[in-house]
């Protein structure tokens, strides 16, 4: 039984349809990557799973229970936490206060505390009393990840966490993922960077125009088929 499963997931913003029958699965303890260009529907998929967007109840399952219509706080209480694109930190709060916000709705089972998170990213302990917005972009991203981990999630959704960051900072953030998986959490990464996604994910889904165009094990997918699924057949031929 999959930990997370979407079944024919459709999503709308008013009359605009953003997802068209998306099927994905996330198993316990694995890392999957959702790749695709801007506008492919990746963030909409994350917003749907996390309860930010309401969907048909049975279109999203968690441990085989329908959660598609649950509001975000109820989804979080089930152990699904999201690191949103753009971080969305509280600018009036310090680093540590932002982390403590993540403890609201916290699951009892799990090992993440302020001390364990400061061990994961030591720079945050040094800056814990600083205003969150006084940190660098990479450090703010670490805060956003740790805020989500404070809820002790079984599934961590990471939406474009490398966007706009220097390569060295991205490597430092991704270096923490084995430790996060060791805590028992599955990780879903939304990435535009194909190379980065293939390095860390066991399985990959490629999206284009609200649909899954390719899926498989990262180690078995060829460059050409990924390129074709990412950009489309016509663009692939012109490339």
mmCIF file of C-alpha atoms in Angstrom:
data_model
loop_
_atom_site.group_PDB
_atom_site.id
_atom_site.type_symbol
_atom_site.label_atom_id
_atom_site.label_comp_id
_atom_site.label_asym_id
_atom_site.label_seq_id
_atom_site.Cartn_x
_atom_site.Cartn_y
_atom_site.Cartn_z
ATOM 1 C CA UNK A 1 0.000 0.000 0.000
ATOM 2 C CA UNK A 2 1.382 3.382 -1.015
ATOM 3 C CA UNK A 3 1.844 6.052 1.635
ATOM 4 C CA UNK A 4 0.485 8.716 -0.746
ATOM 5 C CA UNK A 5 -1.452 8.009 -3.922
ATOM 6 C CA UNK A 6 -3.249 10.272 -6.348
ATOM 7 C CA UNK A 7 -5.915 8.767 -8.582
ATOM 8 C CA UNK A 8 -7.000 10.705 -11.654
ATOM 9 C CA UNK A 9 -6.304 13.934 -9.782
ATOM 10 C CA UNK A 10 -7.803 17.033 -11.358
ATOM 11 C CA UNK A 11 -7.295 20.536 -9.999
ATOM 12 C CA UNK A 12 -8.867 23.866 -10.857
ATOM 13 C CA UNK A 13 -8.337 27.553 -10.204
ATOM 14 C CA UNK A 14 -11.854 28.768 -10.801
ATOM 15 C CA UNK A 15 -12.735 27.714 -14.347
ATOM 16 C CA UNK A 16 -9.106 27.071 -15.270
ATOM 17 C CA UNK A 17 -8.078 23.416 -15.109
ATOM 18 C CA UNK A 18 -4.462 22.956 -14.002
ATOM 19 C CA UNK A 19 -4.209 19.173 -13.537
ATOM 20 C CA UNK A 20 -5.646 16.508 -15.825
ATOM 21 C CA UNK A 21 -5.893 13.032 -14.300
ATOM 22 C CA UNK A 22 -2.564 12.883 -12.461
ATOM 23 C CA UNK A 23 -1.565 9.513 -10.969
ATOM 24 C CA UNK A 24 1.452 9.254 -8.684
ATOM 25 C CA UNK A 25 2.470 7.102 -5.729
ATOM 26 C CA UNK A 26 4.854 7.762 -2.856
ATOM 27 C CA UNK A 27 6.017 4.766 -0.841
ATOM 28 C CA UNK A 28 7.278 4.848 2.728
ATOM 29 C CA UNK A 29 10.906 5.922 3.077
ATOM 30 C CA UNK A 30 11.499 6.872 -0.560
ATOM 31 C CA UNK A 31 12.425 10.093 -2.326
ATOM 32 C CA UNK A 32 10.615 10.956 -5.525
ATOM 33 C CA UNK A 33 11.128 13.964 -7.772
ATOM 34 C CA UNK A 34 8.522 15.848 -9.776
ATOM 35 C CA UNK A 35 10.223 17.635 -12.657
ATOM 36 C CA UNK A 36 8.923 19.920 -15.366
ATOM 37 C CA UNK A 37 9.148 23.422 -16.768
ATOM 38 C CA UNK A 38 7.353 26.468 -15.371
ATOM 39 C CA UNK A 39 3.590 26.044 -15.620
ATOM 40 C CA UNK A 40 3.746 22.245 -15.807
ATOM 41 C CA UNK A 41 1.497 21.848 -12.767
ATOM 42 C CA UNK A 42 4.115 20.800 -10.200
ATOM 43 C CA UNK A 43 3.202 23.361 -7.547
ATOM 44 C CA UNK A 44 -0.512 22.722 -8.077
ATOM 45 C CA UNK A 45 0.124 19.045 -7.397
ATOM 46 C CA UNK A 46 1.910 19.912 -4.135
ATOM 47 C CA UNK A 47 -0.833 22.347 -3.117
ATOM 48 C CA UNK A 48 -3.423 19.639 -3.755
ATOM 49 C CA UNK A 49 -1.653 16.964 -1.716
ATOM 50 C CA UNK A 50 -1.050 19.377 1.173
ATOM 51 C CA UNK A 51 -4.704 20.463 1.310
ATOM 52 C CA UNK A 52 -4.163 24.043 0.185
ATOM 53 C CA UNK A 53 -6.343 23.247 -2.843
ATOM 54 C CA UNK A 54 -9.504 21.220 -2.252
ATOM 55 C CA UNK A 55 -10.130 18.236 -4.514
ATOM 56 C CA UNK A 56 -12.425 15.237 -4.767
ATOM 57 C CA UNK A 57 -11.961 13.187 -1.565
ATOM 58 C CA UNK A 58 -10.928 9.978 -3.310
ATOM 59 C CA UNK A 59 -8.490 11.611 -5.713
ATOM 60 C CA UNK A 60 -5.776 11.717 -3.010
ATOM 61 C CA UNK A 61 -5.183 8.866 -0.569
ATOM 62 C CA UNK A 62 -2.968 8.747 2.509
ATOM 63 C CA UNK A 63 -2.490 5.262 3.934
ATOM 64 C CA UNK A 64 -5.472 4.299 1.758
ATOM 65 C CA UNK A 65 -7.740 6.910 3.411
ATOM 66 C CA UNK A 66 -9.283 9.641 1.204
ATOM 67 C CA UNK A 67 -7.864 13.076 2.045
ATOM 68 C CA UNK A 68 -8.516 15.058 -1.134
ATOM 69 C CA UNK A 69 -11.149 17.269 0.490
ATOM 70 C CA UNK A 70 -9.385 17.767 3.837
ATOM 71 C CA UNK A 71 -8.226 21.295 4.751
ATOM 72 C CA UNK A 72 -4.505 21.918 5.146
ATOM 73 C CA UNK A 73 -4.438 21.731 9.009
ATOM 74 C CA UNK A 74 -6.031 18.277 8.919
ATOM 75 C CA UNK A 75 -3.586 17.105 6.247
ATOM 76 C CA UNK A 76 -0.692 18.389 8.362
ATOM 77 C CA UNK A 77 -2.057 16.541 11.390
ATOM 78 C CA UNK A 78 -1.887 13.330 9.370
ATOM 79 C CA UNK A 79 1.845 13.880 8.873
ATOM 80 C CA UNK A 80 2.093 15.633 5.490
ATOM 81 C CA UNK A 81 4.077 18.891 5.643
ATOM 82 C CA UNK A 82 5.081 21.231 2.830
ATOM 83 C CA UNK A 83 8.065 23.506 2.317
ATOM 84 C CA UNK A 84 6.421 26.071 0.016
ATOM 85 C CA UNK A 85 8.002 27.734 -2.974
ATOM 86 C CA UNK A 86 9.367 31.093 -1.866
ATOM 87 C CA UNK A 87 9.787 29.852 1.744
ATOM 88 C CA UNK A 88 6.914 31.995 3.141
ATOM 89 C CA UNK A 89 8.650 32.757 6.437
ATOM 90 C CA UNK A 90 7.034 35.059 8.996
ATOM 91 C CA UNK A 91 9.054 38.280 8.636
ATOM 92 C CA UNK A 92 8.187 39.618 12.097
ATOM 93 C CA UNK A 93 9.508 36.486 13.851
ATOM 94 C CA UNK A 94 13.002 35.301 14.677
ATOM 95 C CA UNK A 95 14.478 32.117 13.257
ATOM 96 C CA UNK A 96 13.566 30.153 16.370
ATOM 97 C CA UNK A 97 10.068 31.602 16.532
ATOM 98 C CA UNK A 98 9.499 30.545 12.906
ATOM 99 C CA UNK A 99 10.577 27.015 13.832
ATOM 100 C CA UNK A 100 8.264 26.930 16.841
ATOM 101 C CA UNK A 101 5.330 27.863 14.608
ATOM 102 C CA UNK A 102 5.965 24.558 12.829
ATOM 103 C CA UNK A 103 5.324 22.688 16.078
ATOM 104 C CA UNK A 104 1.630 23.610 16.079
ATOM 105 C CA UNK A 105 -0.262 20.512 15.003
ATOM 106 C CA UNK A 106 2.873 18.505 15.739
ATOM 107 C CA UNK A 107 2.565 14.698 15.695
ATOM 108 C CA UNK A 108 3.594 12.978 18.910
ATOM 109 C CA UNK A 109 5.723 10.387 17.130
ATOM 110 C CA UNK A 110 8.964 11.655 15.632
ATOM 111 C CA UNK A 111 12.387 12.838 16.612
ATOM 112 C CA UNK A 112 12.563 16.411 15.346
ATOM 113 C CA UNK A 113 13.149 19.046 18.021
ATOM 114 C CA UNK A 114 14.932 22.384 18.047
ATOM 115 C CA UNK A 115 18.128 20.627 19.117
ATOM 116 C CA UNK A 116 18.009 17.983 16.375
ATOM 117 C CA UNK A 117 17.212 20.607 13.740
ATOM 118 C CA UNK A 118 20.064 22.817 14.900
ATOM 119 C CA UNK A 119 22.306 19.763 14.548
ATOM 120 C CA UNK A 120 21.014 19.332 10.988
ATOM 121 C CA UNK A 121 21.800 22.962 10.084
ATOM 122 C CA UNK A 122 24.204 24.368 12.729
ATOM 123 C CA UNK A 123 24.149 27.871 11.253
ATOM 124 C CA UNK A 124 20.535 28.218 12.376
ATOM 125 C CA UNK A 125 21.532 27.759 16.003
ATOM 126 C CA UNK A 126 24.024 30.598 15.603
ATOM 127 C CA UNK A 127 21.318 32.811 14.090
ATOM 128 C CA UNK A 128 18.341 31.582 16.132
ATOM 129 C CA UNK A 129 17.623 34.981 17.690
ATOM 130 C CA UNK A 130 18.006 36.868 14.414
ATOM 131 C CA UNK A 131 15.007 38.076 12.400
ATOM 132 C CA UNK A 132 14.298 35.387 9.819
ATOM 133 C CA UNK A 133 14.452 37.871 6.964
ATOM 134 C CA UNK A 134 17.965 38.971 8.004
ATOM 135 C CA UNK A 135 19.340 35.607 6.874
ATOM 136 C CA UNK A 136 20.671 34.783 3.428
ATOM 137 C CA UNK A 137 18.364 33.103 0.931
ATOM 138 C CA UNK A 138 19.938 29.718 1.559
ATOM 139 C CA UNK A 139 19.661 30.070 5.322
ATOM 140 C CA UNK A 140 16.022 31.107 4.968
ATOM 141 C CA UNK A 141 15.428 27.956 2.960
ATOM 142 C CA UNK A 142 16.947 25.932 5.800
ATOM 143 C CA UNK A 143 14.516 27.624 8.192
ATOM 144 C CA UNK A 144 11.574 26.746 5.934
ATOM 145 C CA UNK A 145 12.652 23.087 5.788
ATOM 146 C CA UNK A 146 13.149 22.916 9.554
ATOM 147 C CA UNK A 147 9.804 24.603 10.214
ATOM 148 C CA UNK A 148 8.116 21.808 8.256
ATOM 149 C CA UNK A 149 10.166 19.134 10.024
ATOM 150 C CA UNK A 150 9.085 20.482 13.419
ATOM 151 C CA UNK A 151 5.687 18.862 12.776
ATOM 152 C CA UNK A 152 7.388 15.426 12.640
ATOM 153 C CA UNK A 153 6.041 14.610 9.160
ATOM 154 C CA UNK A 154 5.961 11.201 7.546
ATOM 155 C CA UNK A 155 5.891 12.970 4.162
ATOM 156 C CA UNK A 156 7.885 16.117 3.399
ATOM 157 C CA UNK A 157 6.828 18.023 0.268
ATOM 158 C CA UNK A 158 9.593 20.334 -1.003
ATOM 159 C CA UNK A 159 8.493 22.829 -3.648
ATOM 160 C CA UNK A 160 11.371 24.360 -5.651
ATOM 161 C CA UNK A 161 13.758 24.563 -2.700
ATOM 162 C CA UNK A 162 16.801 25.182 -4.914
ATOM 163 C CA UNK A 163 15.249 28.041 -6.878
ATOM 164 C CA UNK A 164 17.499 31.119 -6.951
ATOM 165 C CA UNK A 165 20.176 29.629 -4.698
ATOM 166 C CA UNK A 166 23.886 29.278 -5.399
ATOM 167 C CA UNK A 167 25.039 25.729 -6.297
ATOM 168 C CA UNK A 168 27.109 25.399 -3.104
ATOM 169 C CA UNK A 169 24.076 26.284 -0.991
ATOM 170 C CA UNK A 170 21.892 23.820 -2.895
ATOM 171 C CA UNK A 171 24.425 21.059 -2.244
ATOM 172 C CA UNK A 172 24.448 21.879 1.470
ATOM 173 C CA UNK A 173 20.662 21.683 1.646
ATOM 174 C CA UNK A 174 20.421 18.445 -0.309
ATOM 175 C CA UNK A 175 23.176 16.927 1.846
ATOM 176 C CA UNK A 176 20.663 16.949 4.703
ATOM 177 C CA UNK A 177 18.190 14.707 2.862
ATOM 178 C CA UNK A 178 19.730 11.347 3.884
ATOM 179 C CA UNK A 179 19.363 12.385 7.524
ATOM 180 C CA UNK A 180 15.731 13.390 6.907
ATOM 181 C CA UNK A 181 15.003 10.033 5.250
ATOM 182 C CA UNK A 182 16.696 8.247 8.152
ATOM 183 C CA UNK A 183 14.085 9.811 10.438
ATOM 184 C CA UNK A 184 11.468 7.800 8.534
ATOM 185 C CA UNK A 185 10.112 10.545 6.295
ATOM 186 C CA UNK A 186 9.388 10.144 2.606
ATOM 187 C CA UNK A 187 10.419 13.149 0.516
ATOM 188 C CA UNK A 188 8.737 14.591 -2.565
ATOM 189 C CA UNK A 189 10.911 17.130 -4.378
ATOM 190 C CA UNK A 190 9.619 19.523 -7.019
ATOM 191 C CA UNK A 191 12.520 20.582 -9.223
ATOM 192 C CA UNK A 192 13.204 22.336 -12.495
ATOM 193 C CA UNK A 193 16.839 21.198 -12.266
ATOM 194 C CA UNK A 194 16.759 17.756 -13.895
ATOM 195 C CA UNK A 195 20.323 16.891 -12.892
ATOM 196 C CA UNK A 196 19.705 17.646 -9.232
ATOM 197 C CA UNK A 197 16.481 15.670 -9.223
ATOM 198 C CA UNK A 198 18.098 12.587 -10.740
ATOM 199 C CA UNK A 199 20.892 12.640 -8.151
ATOM 200 C CA UNK A 200 18.645 12.379 -5.110
ATOM 201 C CA UNK A 201 15.446 10.652 -6.218
ATOM 202 C CA UNK A 202 14.760 6.958 -6.507
ATOM 203 C CA UNK A 203 11.857 7.598 -8.857
ATOM 204 C CA UNK A 204 10.968 10.518 -11.103
ATOM 205 C CA UNK A 205 7.727 11.877 -12.537
ATOM 206 C CA UNK A 206 7.893 14.397 -15.360
ATOM 207 C CA UNK A 207 4.996 16.800 -15.863
ATOM 208 C CA UNK A 208 3.965 18.969 -18.781
ATOM 209 C CA UNK A 209 0.779 21.010 -19.095
ATOM 210 C CA UNK A 210 -0.858 19.403 -16.071
ATOM 211 C CA UNK A 211 -0.194 15.797 -17.057
ATOM 212 C CA UNK A 212 2.375 13.127 -16.226
ATOM 213 C CA UNK A 213 4.419 12.588 -19.371
ATOM 214 C CA UNK A 214 7.014 10.161 -18.017
ATOM 215 C CA UNK A 215 7.674 8.152 -14.868
ATOM 216 C CA UNK A 216 10.222 5.605 -13.806
ATOM 217 C CA UNK A 217 13.277 4.879 -11.751
ATOM 218 C CA UNK A 218 15.814 7.669 -12.014
ATOM 219 C CA UNK A 219 18.635 5.240 -12.769
ATOM 220 C CA UNK A 220 16.749 3.769 -15.726
ATOM 221 C CA UNK A 221 15.525 6.905 -17.509
ATOM 222 C CA UNK A 222 17.566 8.070 -20.487
ATOM 223 C CA UNK A 223 18.457 11.691 -21.251
ATOM 224 C CA UNK A 224 16.519 11.724 -24.525
ATOM 225 C CA UNK A 225 13.280 10.388 -23.104
ATOM 226 C CA UNK A 226 13.457 12.807 -20.164
ATOM 227 C CA UNK A 227 14.127 15.705 -22.541
ATOM 228 C CA UNK A 228 11.181 14.678 -24.702
ATOM 229 C CA UNK A 229 8.833 14.333 -21.725
ATOM 230 C CA UNK A 230 10.015 17.652 -20.253
ATOM 231 C CA UNK A 231 9.726 19.770 -23.392
ATOM 232 C CA UNK A 232 7.350 17.786 -25.607
ATOM 233 C CA UNK A 233 7.922 15.818 -28.786
ATOM 234 C CA UNK A 234 7.861 18.802 -31.121
ATOM 235 C CA UNK A 235 10.348 20.836 -29.094
ATOM 236 C CA UNK A 236 12.514 17.754 -28.648
ATOM 237 C CA UNK A 237 12.816 17.371 -32.401
ATOM 238 C CA UNK A 238 13.827 21.026 -32.764
ATOM 239 C CA UNK A 239 16.413 20.878 -29.978
#
